[in-house]
Short mmCIF file of C-alpha atoms in Angstrom, two decimals:
data_model
loop_
_atom_site.label_atom_id
_atom_site.label_comp_id
_atom_site.label_asym_id
_atom_site.label_seq_id
_atom_site.Cartn_x
_atom_site.Cartn_y
_atom_site.Cartn_z
CA MET B 1 -78.29 21.16 192.26
CA LEU B 2 -75.99 21.77 195.18
CA THR B 3 -77.87 19.20 197.24
CA PHE B 4 -77.51 16.57 194.85
CA PHE B 5 -73.70 17.17 194.34
CA TYR B 6 -73.40 17.27 198.40
CA PHE B 7 -75.14 13.92 199.00
CA LYS B 8 -73.44 12.24 195.96
CA TYR B 9 -70.31 11.61 198.11
CA PRO B 10 -69.91 9.75 201.19
CA LYS B 11 -69.27 11.44 204.62
CA VAL B 12 -65.66 10.84 205.69
CA THR B 13 -64.17 11.32 209.15
CA VAL B 14 -60.36 11.19 209.54
CA LYS B 15 -57.70 12.46 211.91
CA SER B 16 -55.93 15.51 210.08
CA ARG B 17 -53.72 18.49 210.33
CA VAL B 18 -54.43 21.91 208.73
CA LEU B 19 -51.75 22.84 206.24
CA ILE B 20 -53.15 26.02 204.70
CA LYS B 21 -56.09 28.33 205.45
CA GLU B 22 -57.03 30.66 202.68
CA LEU B 23 -59.60 33.39 202.22
CA ASP B 24 -59.96 34.77 198.72
CA TYR B 25 -62.15 37.36 197.21
CA PHE B 26 -63.92 37.54 193.96
CA LYS B 27 -66.63 39.69 192.35
CA SER B 28 -69.77 37.96 191.48
CA MET B 29 -71.73 38.45 188.38
CA ASN B 30 -73.61 41.31 189.59
CA GLY B 31 -70.46 43.06 190.73
CA GLU B 32 -70.80 42.41 194.37
CA LYS B 33 -67.57 41.24 196.33
CA MET B 34 -67.79 37.74 197.57
CA ASN B 35 -65.44 35.66 199.48
CA VAL B 36 -64.47 32.02 199.23
CA THR B 37 -63.00 30.19 202.18
CA LYS B 38 -61.13 27.05 201.82
CA ILE B 39 -58.70 25.17 203.89
CA ILE B 40 -56.13 22.48 202.89
CA PHE B 41 -55.80 19.46 205.26
CA LEU B 42 -53.27 16.74 205.32
CA LEU B 43 -54.89 13.32 206.08
CA ASP B 44 -52.89 11.36 208.51
CA ASP B 45 -54.38 7.95 207.65
CA SER B 46 -53.34 8.22 203.99
CA ASN B 47 -50.85 11.18 204.00
CA LYS B 48 -53.00 12.81 201.18
CA LYS B 49 -53.81 16.35 200.94
CA VAL B 50 -57.60 17.60 200.36
CA THR B 51 -58.92 21.12 199.64
CA LEU B 52 -62.20 21.88 201.33
CA ARG B 53 -64.51 24.63 201.03
CA VAL B 54 -65.85 26.13 204.48
CA LEU B 55 -69.41 27.26 204.14
CA SER B 56 -69.52 28.61 207.81
CA GLN B 57 -67.52 31.86 208.30
CA LYS B 58 -67.49 31.13 212.07
CA LYS B 59 -66.02 27.71 211.56
CA PHE B 60 -63.57 29.09 209.23
CA GLU B 61 -62.38 31.70 211.81
CA GLU B 62 -62.15 28.86 214.62
CA ILE B 63 -59.61 26.75 212.48
CA ASN B 64 -55.97 27.73 212.49
CA GLN B 65 -53.05 26.59 210.43
CA GLY B 66 -51.26 23.82 212.16
CA ASP B 67 -54.25 22.41 214.17
CA ILE B 68 -54.67 18.86 214.53
CA GLY B 69 -57.94 17.12 215.03
CA ILE B 70 -60.81 15.18 213.69
CA LEU B 71 -62.04 16.21 210.39
CA THR B 72 -65.46 15.28 208.70
CA TYR B 73 -66.04 16.26 205.27
CA ARG B 74 -68.20 15.25 202.18
CA GLY B 75 -67.04 15.80 198.70
CA LEU B 76 -65.36 19.23 198.58
CA PHE B 77 -67.15 20.62 201.72
CA LEU B 78 -66.05 20.70 205.43
CA ILE B 79 -68.63 19.54 207.78
CA ASP B 80 -66.80 19.88 211.08
CA PHE B 81 -63.25 19.96 212.57
CA LYS B 82 -62.76 19.04 216.15
CA LYS B 83 -59.29 20.30 217.38
CA HIS B 84 -57.31 17.89 219.68
CA CYS B 85 -56.48 19.50 223.04
CA ASN B 86 -52.70 18.80 223.77
#
């Protein structure tokens, strides 16, 4: 099901800035503690905000609030974010 949802949307690449980075915890149905990582980006081309889920903990840790770079995403999921070096 996730695969269908993922490929239903086109891949988008756009210049963006990280507005908010959030790590949230919840308990799954079996009682285990799980985390949800999400980042809110401001897309420079359209001045639109998008909230994306980040499946890679490593990628989540590499991205910081205020970073500017090239964002690639599909649907609600971050694929990649390459920071601009100023």
